[in-house]
Tab-separated table of C-alpha atoms and ligand atoms in Angstrom:
chain	number	residue	atom	x	y	z
A	1	UNK	CA	12.132	13.564	13.128
A	2	UNK	CA	11.323	10.519	15.278
A	3	UNK	CA	8.607	8.777	13.283
A	4	UNK	CA	6.348	6.050	14.636
A	5	UNK	CA	5.580	3.712	11.734
A	6	UNK	CA	2.701	1.304	12.329
A	7	UNK	CA	2.766	-1.726	10.026
A	8	UNK	CA	6.394	-0.904	9.208
A	9	UNK	CA	7.313	-4.553	8.561
A	10	UNK	CA	4.720	-4.785	5.769
A	11	UNK	CA	5.110	-4.194	2.054
A	12	UNK	CA	4.651	-0.415	1.798
A	13	UNK	CA	5.785	0.250	5.381
A	14	UNK	CA	9.182	-1.425	4.927
A	15	UNK	CA	9.939	0.509	1.734
A	16	UNK	CA	8.833	3.735	3.412
A	17	UNK	CA	11.154	3.007	6.339
A	18	UNK	CA	14.036	2.772	3.845
A	19	UNK	CA	13.074	6.159	2.378
A	20	UNK	CA	12.626	7.727	5.848
A	21	UNK	CA	15.979	6.431	7.104
A	22	UNK	CA	17.713	7.604	3.940
A	23	UNK	CA	16.155	11.055	4.443
A	24	UNK	CA	17.686	11.159	7.943
A	25	UNK	CA	14.621	10.363	10.060
A	26	UNK	CA	14.603	7.908	12.976
A	27	UNK	CA	11.972	5.174	12.793
A	28	UNK	CA	10.169	3.382	15.581
A	29	UNK	CA	8.239	0.487	14.071
A	30	UNK	CA	5.244	-1.208	15.649
A	31	UNK	CA	3.800	-4.258	13.921
A	32	UNK	CA	2.051	-7.407	15.131
A	33	UNK	CA	3.629	-9.360	12.234
A	34	UNK	CA	0.204	-10.746	11.263
A	35	UNK	CA	1.076	-10.249	7.585
A	36	UNK	CA	4.856	-9.809	7.657
A	37	UNK	CA	8.000	-11.070	9.353
A	38	UNK	CA	10.872	-9.550	11.257
A	39	UNK	CA	13.447	-10.652	8.642
A	40	UNK	CA	12.160	-7.790	6.496
A	41	UNK	CA	13.352	-5.396	9.183
A	42	UNK	CA	16.841	-6.938	9.059
A	43	UNK	CA	16.817	-6.293	5.312
A	44	UNK	CA	15.798	-2.658	5.896
A	45	UNK	CA	18.798	-2.300	8.217
A	46	UNK	CA	21.038	-3.969	5.637
A	47	UNK	CA	19.875	-1.635	2.833
A	48	UNK	CA	20.205	1.546	4.860
A	49	UNK	CA	23.001	0.624	7.236
A	50	UNK	CA	20.913	2.280	9.955
A	51	UNK	CA	19.403	1.024	13.195
A	52	UNK	CA	15.664	0.788	13.707
A	53	UNK	CA	13.602	0.369	16.835
A	54	UNK	CA	10.966	-2.366	16.626
A	55	UNK	CA	8.130	-3.454	18.924
A	56	UNK	CA	5.940	-6.439	18.137
A	57	UNK	CA	2.633	-5.071	19.366
A	58	UNK	CA	-0.919	-4.786	18.125
A	59	UNK	CA	-1.988	-1.226	17.380
A	60	UNK	CA	-5.496	-1.943	18.664
A	61	UNK	CA	-3.919	-2.533	22.102
A	62	UNK	CA	-4.358	0.873	23.735
A	63	UNK	CA	-2.052	0.180	26.667
A	64	UNK	CA	0.788	-1.101	24.497
A	65	UNK	CA	0.500	1.915	22.164
A	66	UNK	CA	0.367	4.332	25.103
A	67	UNK	CA	3.558	2.786	26.395
A	68	UNK	CA	5.397	3.480	23.105
A	69	UNK	CA	4.316	7.132	23.181
A	70	UNK	CA	5.432	7.357	26.820
A	71	UNK	CA	8.902	5.919	26.111
A	72	UNK	CA	9.723	7.716	22.856
A	73	UNK	CA	9.684	11.358	21.888
A	74	UNK	CA	7.492	10.793	18.836
A	75	UNK	CA	7.180	13.702	16.422
A	76	UNK	CA	5.103	12.111	13.668
A	77	UNK	CA	3.102	8.977	12.963
A	78	UNK	CA	2.601	7.080	9.708
A	79	UNK	CA	-0.277	4.637	10.070
A	80	UNK	CA	0.056	1.712	7.656
A	81	UNK	CA	-1.100	-1.097	9.962
A	82	UNK	CA	-4.304	-2.703	8.793
A	83	UNK	CA	-5.888	-5.641	7.054
A	84	UNK	CA	-6.072	-5.170	3.287
A	85	UNK	CA	-7.539	-8.167	1.443
A	86	UNK	CA	-10.715	-6.948	-0.259
A	87	UNK	CA	-12.252	-10.418	-0.788
A	88	UNK	CA	-11.484	-11.549	2.754
A	89	UNK	CA	-13.120	-8.380	4.101
A	90	UNK	CA	-16.410	-9.410	2.452
A	91	UNK	CA	-16.226	-12.844	4.107
A	92	UNK	CA	-14.992	-11.576	7.489
A	93	UNK	CA	-16.150	-7.975	7.935
A	94	UNK	CA	-15.812	-7.891	11.709
A	95	UNK	CA	-12.004	-8.257	11.991
A	96	UNK	CA	-11.647	-5.709	9.177
A	97	UNK	CA	-13.802	-3.076	10.846
A	98	UNK	CA	-12.292	-3.829	14.261
A	99	UNK	CA	-8.652	-3.831	13.234
A	100	UNK	CA	-8.737	-0.936	10.802
A	101	UNK	CA	-11.007	1.396	12.757
A	102	UNK	CA	-9.880	0.675	16.316
A	103	UNK	CA	-6.192	1.049	15.352
A	104	UNK	CA	-6.958	4.517	13.938
A	105	UNK	CA	-8.884	5.526	17.085
A	106	UNK	CA	-6.159	4.258	19.418
A	107	UNK	CA	-3.452	6.132	17.520
A	108	UNK	CA	-5.417	9.366	17.247
A	109	UNK	CA	-6.096	9.198	20.976
A	110	UNK	CA	-2.418	8.659	21.812
A	111	UNK	CA	-1.449	11.548	19.495
A	112	UNK	CA	-3.799	13.847	21.390
A	113	UNK	CA	-2.629	12.681	24.808
A	114	UNK	CA	1.066	13.100	23.972
A	115	UNK	CA	0.696	16.250	21.827
A	116	UNK	CA	1.882	14.582	18.651
A	117	UNK	CA	0.374	16.726	15.936
A	118	UNK	CA	1.540	15.061	12.693
A	119	UNK	CA	-0.204	11.998	11.320
A	120	UNK	CA	-0.004	10.465	7.856
A	121	UNK	CA	-2.686	7.925	6.981
A	122	UNK	CA	-2.650	5.154	4.341
A	123	UNK	CA	-5.830	5.406	2.359
A	124	UNK	CA	-6.706	3.972	-1.005
A	125	UNK	CA	-8.090	4.910	-4.410
A	126	UNK	CA	-10.849	2.433	-3.594
A	127	UNK	CA	-12.638	5.278	-1.747
A	128	UNK	CA	-13.494	6.808	-5.148
A	129	UNK	CA	-15.629	3.797	-6.075
A	130	UNK	CA	-16.718	3.783	-9.711
A	131	UNK	CA	-16.261	7.526	-10.346
A	132	UNK	CA	-15.217	9.001	-13.684
A	133	UNK	CA	-11.455	8.886	-14.282
A	134	UNK	CA	-9.084	10.526	-13.613
A	135	UNK	CA	-9.862	10.534	-9.909
A	136	UNK	CA	-9.270	13.920	-8.322
A	137	UNK	CA	-9.264	14.525	-4.560
A	138	UNK	CA	-12.339	16.796	-4.701
A	139	UNK	CA	-14.671	14.087	-6.085
A	140	UNK	CA	-17.556	12.938	-3.936
A	141	UNK	CA	-16.741	9.484	-2.621
A	142	UNK	CA	-18.899	6.622	-3.871
A	143	UNK	CA	-19.719	3.318	-2.144
A	144	UNK	CA	-16.763	0.960	-2.304
A	145	UNK	CA	-18.741	-2.344	-2.392
A	146	UNK	CA	-16.576	-3.979	0.303
A	147	UNK	CA	-15.874	-3.607	4.050
A	148	UNK	CA	-12.151	-2.962	3.467
A	149	UNK	CA	-12.951	0.117	1.375
A	150	UNK	CA	-15.478	1.292	3.940
A	151	UNK	CA	-12.827	1.146	6.701
A	152	UNK	CA	-10.740	3.565	4.635
A	153	UNK	CA	-13.698	5.929	4.094
A	154	UNK	CA	-14.528	5.798	7.820
A	155	UNK	CA	-10.936	6.309	8.967
A	156	UNK	CA	-10.626	9.319	6.665
A	157	UNK	CA	-13.810	10.733	8.177
A	158	UNK	CA	-12.708	10.104	11.766
A	159	UNK	CA	-9.337	11.783	11.214
A	160	UNK	CA	-10.973	14.706	9.407
A	161	UNK	CA	-13.407	15.311	12.275
A	162	UNK	CA	-10.622	15.137	14.869
A	163	UNK	CA	-8.498	17.600	12.896
A	164	UNK	CA	-11.457	19.993	12.490
A	165	UNK	CA	-11.966	19.997	16.250
A	166	UNK	CA	-8.236	20.401	16.992
A	167	UNK	CA	-6.764	23.117	14.764
A	168	UNK	CA	-3.145	22.230	15.570
A	169	UNK	CA	-3.573	18.613	14.414
A	170	UNK	CA	-2.045	17.954	10.983
A	171	UNK	CA	-3.356	15.016	9.020
A	172	UNK	CA	-2.159	13.955	5.614
A	173	UNK	CA	-4.402	11.392	3.951
A	174	UNK	CA	-2.612	9.589	1.135
A	175	UNK	CA	-4.782	7.742	-1.368
A	176	UNK	CA	-2.602	5.109	-2.991
A	177	UNK	CA	-3.336	3.810	-6.451
A	178	UNK	CA	-1.824	0.372	-7.272
A	179	UNK	CA	1.541	-0.095	-5.529
A	180	UNK	CA	3.818	-2.624	-7.261
A	181	UNK	CA	7.551	-3.258	-7.616
A	182	UNK	CA	10.205	-3.691	-4.991
A	183	UNK	CA	13.337	-2.029	-3.664
A	184	UNK	CA	15.981	-2.129	-6.388
A	185	UNK	CA	18.271	-4.235	-4.148
A	186	UNK	CA	15.782	-7.114	-4.497
A	187	UNK	CA	15.971	-7.586	-0.714
A	188	UNK	CA	12.465	-6.407	0.159
A	189	UNK	CA	9.263	-6.557	-1.847
A	190	UNK	CA	5.743	-7.908	-1.835
A	191	UNK	CA	5.437	-11.502	-0.634
A	192	UNK	CA	1.738	-12.242	-0.182
A	193	UNK	CA	0.634	-15.311	1.743
A	194	UNK	CA	-1.023	-17.981	-0.404
A	195	UNK	CA	-2.262	-17.422	-3.932
A	196	UNK	CA	-1.974	-13.707	-4.729
A	197	UNK	CA	-5.104	-11.641	-5.342
A	198	UNK	CA	-3.271	-8.776	-7.005
A	199	UNK	CA	-2.097	-8.694	-10.580
A	200	UNK	CA	1.659	-8.047	-10.291
A	201	UNK	CA	2.479	-10.749	-7.706
A	202	UNK	CA	0.319	-13.163	-9.709
A	203	UNK	CA	2.213	-12.314	-12.923
A	204	UNK	CA	5.578	-12.738	-11.119
A	205	UNK	CA	4.565	-16.132	-9.776
A	206	UNK	CA	3.408	-17.278	-13.228
A	207	UNK	CA	6.776	-16.155	-14.630
A	208	UNK	CA	8.503	-18.158	-11.905
A	209	UNK	CA	6.495	-21.257	-12.777
A	210	UNK	CA	4.764	-21.325	-9.424
A	211	UNK	CA	1.393	-20.656	-11.020
A	212	UNK	CA	0.454	-22.084	-14.408
A	213	UNK	CA	-1.142	-19.106	-16.131
A	214	UNK	CA	-2.624	-15.720	-15.404
A	215	UNK	CA	-6.381	-15.443	-15.540
A	216	UNK	CA	-7.253	-12.060	-17.044
A	217	UNK	CA	-10.529	-10.994	-15.488
A	218	UNK	CA	-12.587	-9.767	-18.444
A	219	UNK	CA	-11.741	-8.272	-21.844
A	220	UNK	CA	-15.026	-6.486	-22.476
A	221	UNK	CA	-14.472	-3.313	-20.437
A	222	UNK	CA	-14.650	0.062	-22.213
A	223	UNK	CA	-10.841	0.409	-22.175
A	224	UNK	CA	-8.000	0.435	-24.685
A	225	UNK	CA	-8.023	-3.374	-25.135
A	226	UNK	CA	-11.032	-4.367	-23.041
A	227	UNK	CA	-9.025	-5.336	-19.947
A	228	UNK	CA	-9.064	-3.407	-16.658
A	229	UNK	CA	-6.970	-0.251	-16.442
A	230	UNK	CA	-5.108	0.730	-13.258
A	231	UNK	CA	-2.546	3.319	-12.196
A	232	UNK	CA	0.441	1.193	-11.126
A	233	UNK	CA	2.920	3.065	-8.943
A	234	UNK	CA	6.403	1.884	-7.962
A	235	UNK	CA	6.504	1.243	-4.218
A	236	UNK	CA	9.688	3.338	-3.845
A	237	UNK	CA	7.942	6.319	-5.464
A	238	UNK	CA	5.106	5.753	-3.012
A	239	UNK	CA	7.610	5.550	-0.149
A	240	UNK	CA	9.159	8.864	-1.209
A	241	UNK	CA	5.655	10.347	-1.309
A	242	UNK	CA	5.400	9.707	2.434
A	243	UNK	CA	8.668	11.511	3.111
A	244	UNK	CA	7.399	14.465	1.061
A	245	UNK	CA	4.068	14.424	2.907
A	246	UNK	CA	5.839	14.537	6.279
A	247	UNK	CA	8.215	17.288	5.163
A	248	UNK	CA	5.349	19.486	4.013
A	249	UNK	CA	2.751	18.592	6.636
A	250	UNK	CA	0.709	21.569	7.865
A	251	UNK	CA	-2.249	21.997	10.204
A	252	UNK	CA	-5.598	20.720	8.976
A	253	UNK	CA	-6.511	17.809	6.748
A	254	UNK	CA	-4.830	17.432	3.391
A	255	UNK	CA	-5.714	14.680	0.957
A	256	UNK	CA	-3.325	13.585	-1.795
A	257	UNK	CA	-3.553	11.030	-4.559
A	258	UNK	CA	-0.306	9.099	-4.881
A	259	UNK	CA	-0.313	7.690	-8.399
A	260	UNK	CA	1.442	8.286	-11.695
A	261	UNK	CA	-1.583	9.642	-13.537
A	262	UNK	CA	-1.069	6.949	-16.218
A	263	UNK	CA	-3.439	4.050	-16.774
A	264	UNK	CA	-2.106	0.644	-17.828
A	265	UNK	CA	-4.317	-2.267	-18.922
A	266	UNK	CA	-3.831	-5.842	-17.724
A	267	UNK	CA	-2.567	-6.902	-21.147
A	268	UNK	CA	-0.235	-3.881	-21.346
A	269	UNK	CA	1.213	-4.815	-17.959
A	270	UNK	CA	1.751	-8.427	-19.026
A	271	UNK	CA	3.514	-7.275	-22.216
A	272	UNK	CA	5.688	-4.825	-20.243
A	273	UNK	CA	6.645	-7.621	-17.822
A	274	UNK	CA	7.588	-9.916	-20.713
A	275	UNK	CA	9.633	-7.188	-22.383
A	276	UNK	CA	11.362	-5.982	-19.203
A	277	UNK	CA	12.372	-9.472	-18.101
A	278	UNK	CA	12.568	-11.391	-21.380
A	279	UNK	CA	10.223	-14.046	-20.043
A	280	UNK	CA	6.842	-15.392	-21.141
A	281	UNK	CA	3.696	-14.969	-19.040
A	282	UNK	CA	0.966	-17.300	-20.324
A	283	UNK	CA	-2.557	-16.046	-19.782
A	284	UNK	CA	-6.186	-16.800	-20.559
A	285	UNK	CA	-9.218	-14.529	-20.599
A	286	UNK	CA	-11.862	-15.456	-18.037
A	287	UNK	CA	-15.001	-13.748	-16.700
A	288	UNK	CA	-14.897	-10.383	-15.003
A	289	UNK	CA	-14.086	-10.441	-11.270
A	290	UNK	CA	-17.130	-9.274	-9.261
A	291	UNK	CA	-16.695	-5.793	-7.811
A	292	UNK	CA	-13.989	-4.707	-10.295
A	293	UNK	CA	-14.279	-1.379	-12.074
A	294	UNK	CA	-13.102	-0.715	-15.637
A	295	UNK	CA	-10.622	2.091	-15.039
A	296	UNK	CA	-8.877	3.654	-12.067
A	297	UNK	CA	-6.141	6.255	-12.430
A	298	UNK	CA	-5.148	9.382	-10.600
A	299	UNK	CA	-5.088	13.041	-11.215
A	300	UNK	CA	-1.791	13.367	-9.327
A	301	UNK	CA	-1.345	17.116	-9.856
A	302	UNK	CA	-2.139	18.168	-6.270
A	303	UNK	CA	0.757	16.149	-4.820
A	304	UNK	CA	3.080	17.681	-7.419
A	305	UNK	CA	1.836	21.197	-6.729
A	306	UNK	CA	1.760	21.073	-2.928
A	307	UNK	CA	4.306	18.394	-1.981
A	308	UNK	CA	6.700	18.792	-4.906
A	309	UNK	CA	6.374	15.021	-5.410
A	310	UNK	CA	5.950	13.068	-8.632
A	311	UNK	CA	6.309	9.377	-9.412
A	312	UNK	CA	9.553	8.922	-11.351
A	313	UNK	CA	9.745	5.193	-12.104
A	314	UNK	CA	8.047	3.729	-15.184
A	315	UNK	CA	6.129	0.478	-15.693
A	316	UNK	CA	9.230	-1.279	-17.073
A	317	UNK	CA	11.141	-0.517	-13.816
A	318	UNK	CA	8.161	-1.738	-11.798
A	319	UNK	CA	8.174	-5.051	-13.712
A	320	UNK	CA	11.956	-5.441	-13.512
A	321	UNK	CA	12.088	-4.771	-9.775
A	322	UNK	CA	9.089	-7.036	-9.021
A	323	UNK	CA	10.762	-9.879	-10.918
A	324	UNK	CA	14.146	-9.344	-9.236
A	325	UNK	CA	12.513	-9.668	-5.833
A	326	UNK	CA	10.437	-12.682	-6.898
A	327	UNK	CA	13.560	-14.498	-8.117
A	328	UNK	CA	15.416	-13.731	-4.871
A	329	UNK	CA	12.540	-14.549	-2.583
A	330	UNK	CA	13.042	-18.032	-1.169
A	331	UNK	CA	9.650	-18.016	0.584
A	332	UNK	CA	7.991	-17.958	-2.749
A	333	UNK	CA	9.447	-21.459	-3.516
A	334	UNK	CA	9.124	-23.371	-6.746
A	335	UNK	CA	6.218	-25.718	-6.060
A	336	UNK	CA	3.060	-25.224	-8.063
A	337	UNK	CA	0.021	-23.882	-6.281
A	338	UNK	CA	-2.568	-26.631	-6.704
A	339	UNK	CA	-3.669	-26.729	-10.344
A	340	UNK	CA	-3.896	-22.969	-11.044
B	1	NAD	P1	0.854	-5.232	4.489
B	1	NAD	O1	-0.136	-6.248	4.938
B	1	NAD	O2	2.068	-5.712	3.760
B	1	NAD	O3	1.341	-4.349	5.732
B	1	NAD	C1	0.497	-4.058	6.813
B	1	NAD	C2	1.288	-4.357	8.072
B	1	NAD	O4	0.465	-4.052	9.201
B	1	NAD	C3	1.673	-5.829	8.185
B	1	NAD	O5	3.056	-5.893	8.483
B	1	NAD	C4	0.837	-6.361	9.338
B	1	NAD	O6	1.512	-7.356	10.071
B	1	NAD	C5	0.596	-5.092	10.143
B	1	NAD	N1	-0.641	-5.063	10.947
B	1	NAD	C6	-1.910	-5.333	10.544
B	1	NAD	N2	-2.757	-5.131	11.551
B	1	NAD	C7	-2.021	-4.720	12.626
B	1	NAD	C8	-2.317	-4.356	13.944
B	1	NAD	N3	-3.568	-4.355	14.413
B	1	NAD	N4	-1.304	-4.003	14.759
B	1	NAD	C9	-0.029	-3.992	14.316
B	1	NAD	N5	0.314	-4.325	13.082
B	1	NAD	C10	-0.659	-4.686	12.233
B	1	NAD	O7	0.058	-4.169	3.608
B	1	NAD	P2	0.611	-2.994	2.698
B	1	NAD	O8	0.339	-3.350	1.282
B	1	NAD	O9	1.978	-2.612	3.097
B	1	NAD	O10	-0.434	-1.847	3.075
B	1	NAD	C11	-0.147	-0.872	4.054
B	1	NAD	C12	-1.335	0.056	4.184
B	1	NAD	O11	-1.609	0.642	2.917
B	1	NAD	C13	-2.630	-0.641	4.614
B	1	NAD	O12	-3.327	0.225	5.485
B	1	NAD	C14	-3.373	-0.822	3.324
B	1	NAD	O13	-4.770	-0.882	3.527
B	1	NAD	C15	-2.977	0.451	2.569
B	1	NAD	N6	-3.087	0.319	1.121
B	1	NAD	C16	-2.430	-0.706	0.479
B	1	NAD	C17	-2.564	-0.856	-0.894
B	1	NAD	C18	-1.881	-2.000	-1.612
B	1	NAD	O14	-2.255	-2.292	-2.760
B	1	NAD	N7	-0.881	-2.651	-1.050
B	1	NAD	C19	-3.346	0.049	-1.634
B	1	NAD	C20	-3.992	1.083	-0.949
B	1	NAD	C21	-3.846	1.206	0.436
B	2	UDP	N1	-6.443	-8.890	-12.500
B	2	UDP	C1	-6.474	-9.964	-13.381
B	2	UDP	N2	-6.052	-11.192	-12.923
B	2	UDP	C2	-5.579	-11.368	-11.655
B	2	UDP	C3	-5.550	-10.259	-10.776
B	2	UDP	C4	-5.997	-9.034	-11.227
B	2	UDP	O1	-6.899	-9.833	-14.526
B	2	UDP	O2	-5.222	-12.503	-11.300
B	2	UDP	C5	-6.882	-7.553	-12.982
B	2	UDP	C6	-8.049	-6.958	-12.216
B	2	UDP	O3	-9.279	-7.382	-12.792
B	2	UDP	C7	-7.801	-5.449	-12.373
B	2	UDP	C8	-6.275	-5.363	-12.423
B	2	UDP	O4	-5.810	-6.664	-12.780
B	2	UDP	O5	-8.301	-5.000	-13.619
B	2	UDP	C9	-5.642	-4.959	-11.076
B	2	UDP	O6	-6.143	-5.837	-10.069
B	2	UDP	P1	-5.550	-5.826	-8.592
B	2	UDP	O7	-6.285	-6.863	-7.804
B	2	UDP	O8	-4.056	-5.944	-8.649
B	2	UDP	O9	-5.867	-4.355	-8.069
B	2	UDP	P2	-7.285	-3.622	-7.832
B	2	UDP	O10	-8.345	-4.359	-8.576
B	2	UDP	O11	-7.473	-3.638	-6.375
B	2	UDP	O12	-7.097	-2.256	-8.384
């Protein structure tokens, strides 16, 4: 199929493009490069030995998006493009609501106009809020405590309503748990701007000596060792989940958790990283981070049952592949970030 991939130069998008190309699909990438760079696309070509079509456009630009649908015979859309920093969304809600909601509206509109009936949407486990684990797709959604999470809840709702009103429209909503790791080549991976917010890139940068020590946010949660538990999923497993979702897409709205179903605590992840890479990761326990929940992991049985997809890579592979990319990644430099 000819797949339009919005945000295809980003972390999850670039790995998904590798999986799509390897499965024989053609990809047309649109990205405004606000949180990525075009070198990543060269690496995707290098890994797959396939050509890709790329347009540097903003998905909120209706005219520019219309033009892409007019030029190409698009058969499916995967919508990754969006802003994703939870903390920043609290400080700057307007660009988050604008970017994440308007992009979804513009794409849905273009799909309708050009009779493109297959759309896969990047959602997040954050929509479950502080529900009881494991999170299953049928749970009632709870408030997410931040504008980023609300944009995911709203986009899910918008796409659901459109699909209800248009029975031939097929929407697959994928709720990601915690994507980590990198392509095994070490050529593409997660390279956040500035000091990372997320655990795995922070751990990798401590291992590299770029950051002094990890701050573990709280050790008094009701979990195995008191630290927060998350369902870390290798980004290539996640990428393959998108290929499976496209292969099996059918009319209506279908929601799938993409996770491993296994919870890992912060301390367990640090220990796995040290073991996988034979390197020390110094850490200290500090206060809880506001807005964090104790535990978040998936019931991933629906994706297995309906898509025939399961996550295959374990936490050790996630740590090994994250570290390989971190070591290779020149952008990530060797200078210390301030005094952290
Ligand atoms: P990312 O920032 O690496 O990739 C997003 C890409 O979209 C970037 O390349 C950015 O330049 C582009 N983009 C942003 N706004 C755009 C716009 N208006 N027009 C065109 N391009 C635009 O993020 P990611 O981690 O790859 O996340 C991809 C999607 O998955 C996002 O929707 C994110 O909310 C969702 N998600 C991510 C995670 C995670 O932990 N990484 C978890 C759950 C859900
Ligand atoms: N975490 C931590 N120190 C950090 C970053 C994260 O202790 O520098 C913890 C965080 O409290 C949570 C887990 O690691 O329990 C995963 O956090 P991340 O931000 O990666 O994902 P999210 O909270 O969005 O699930």
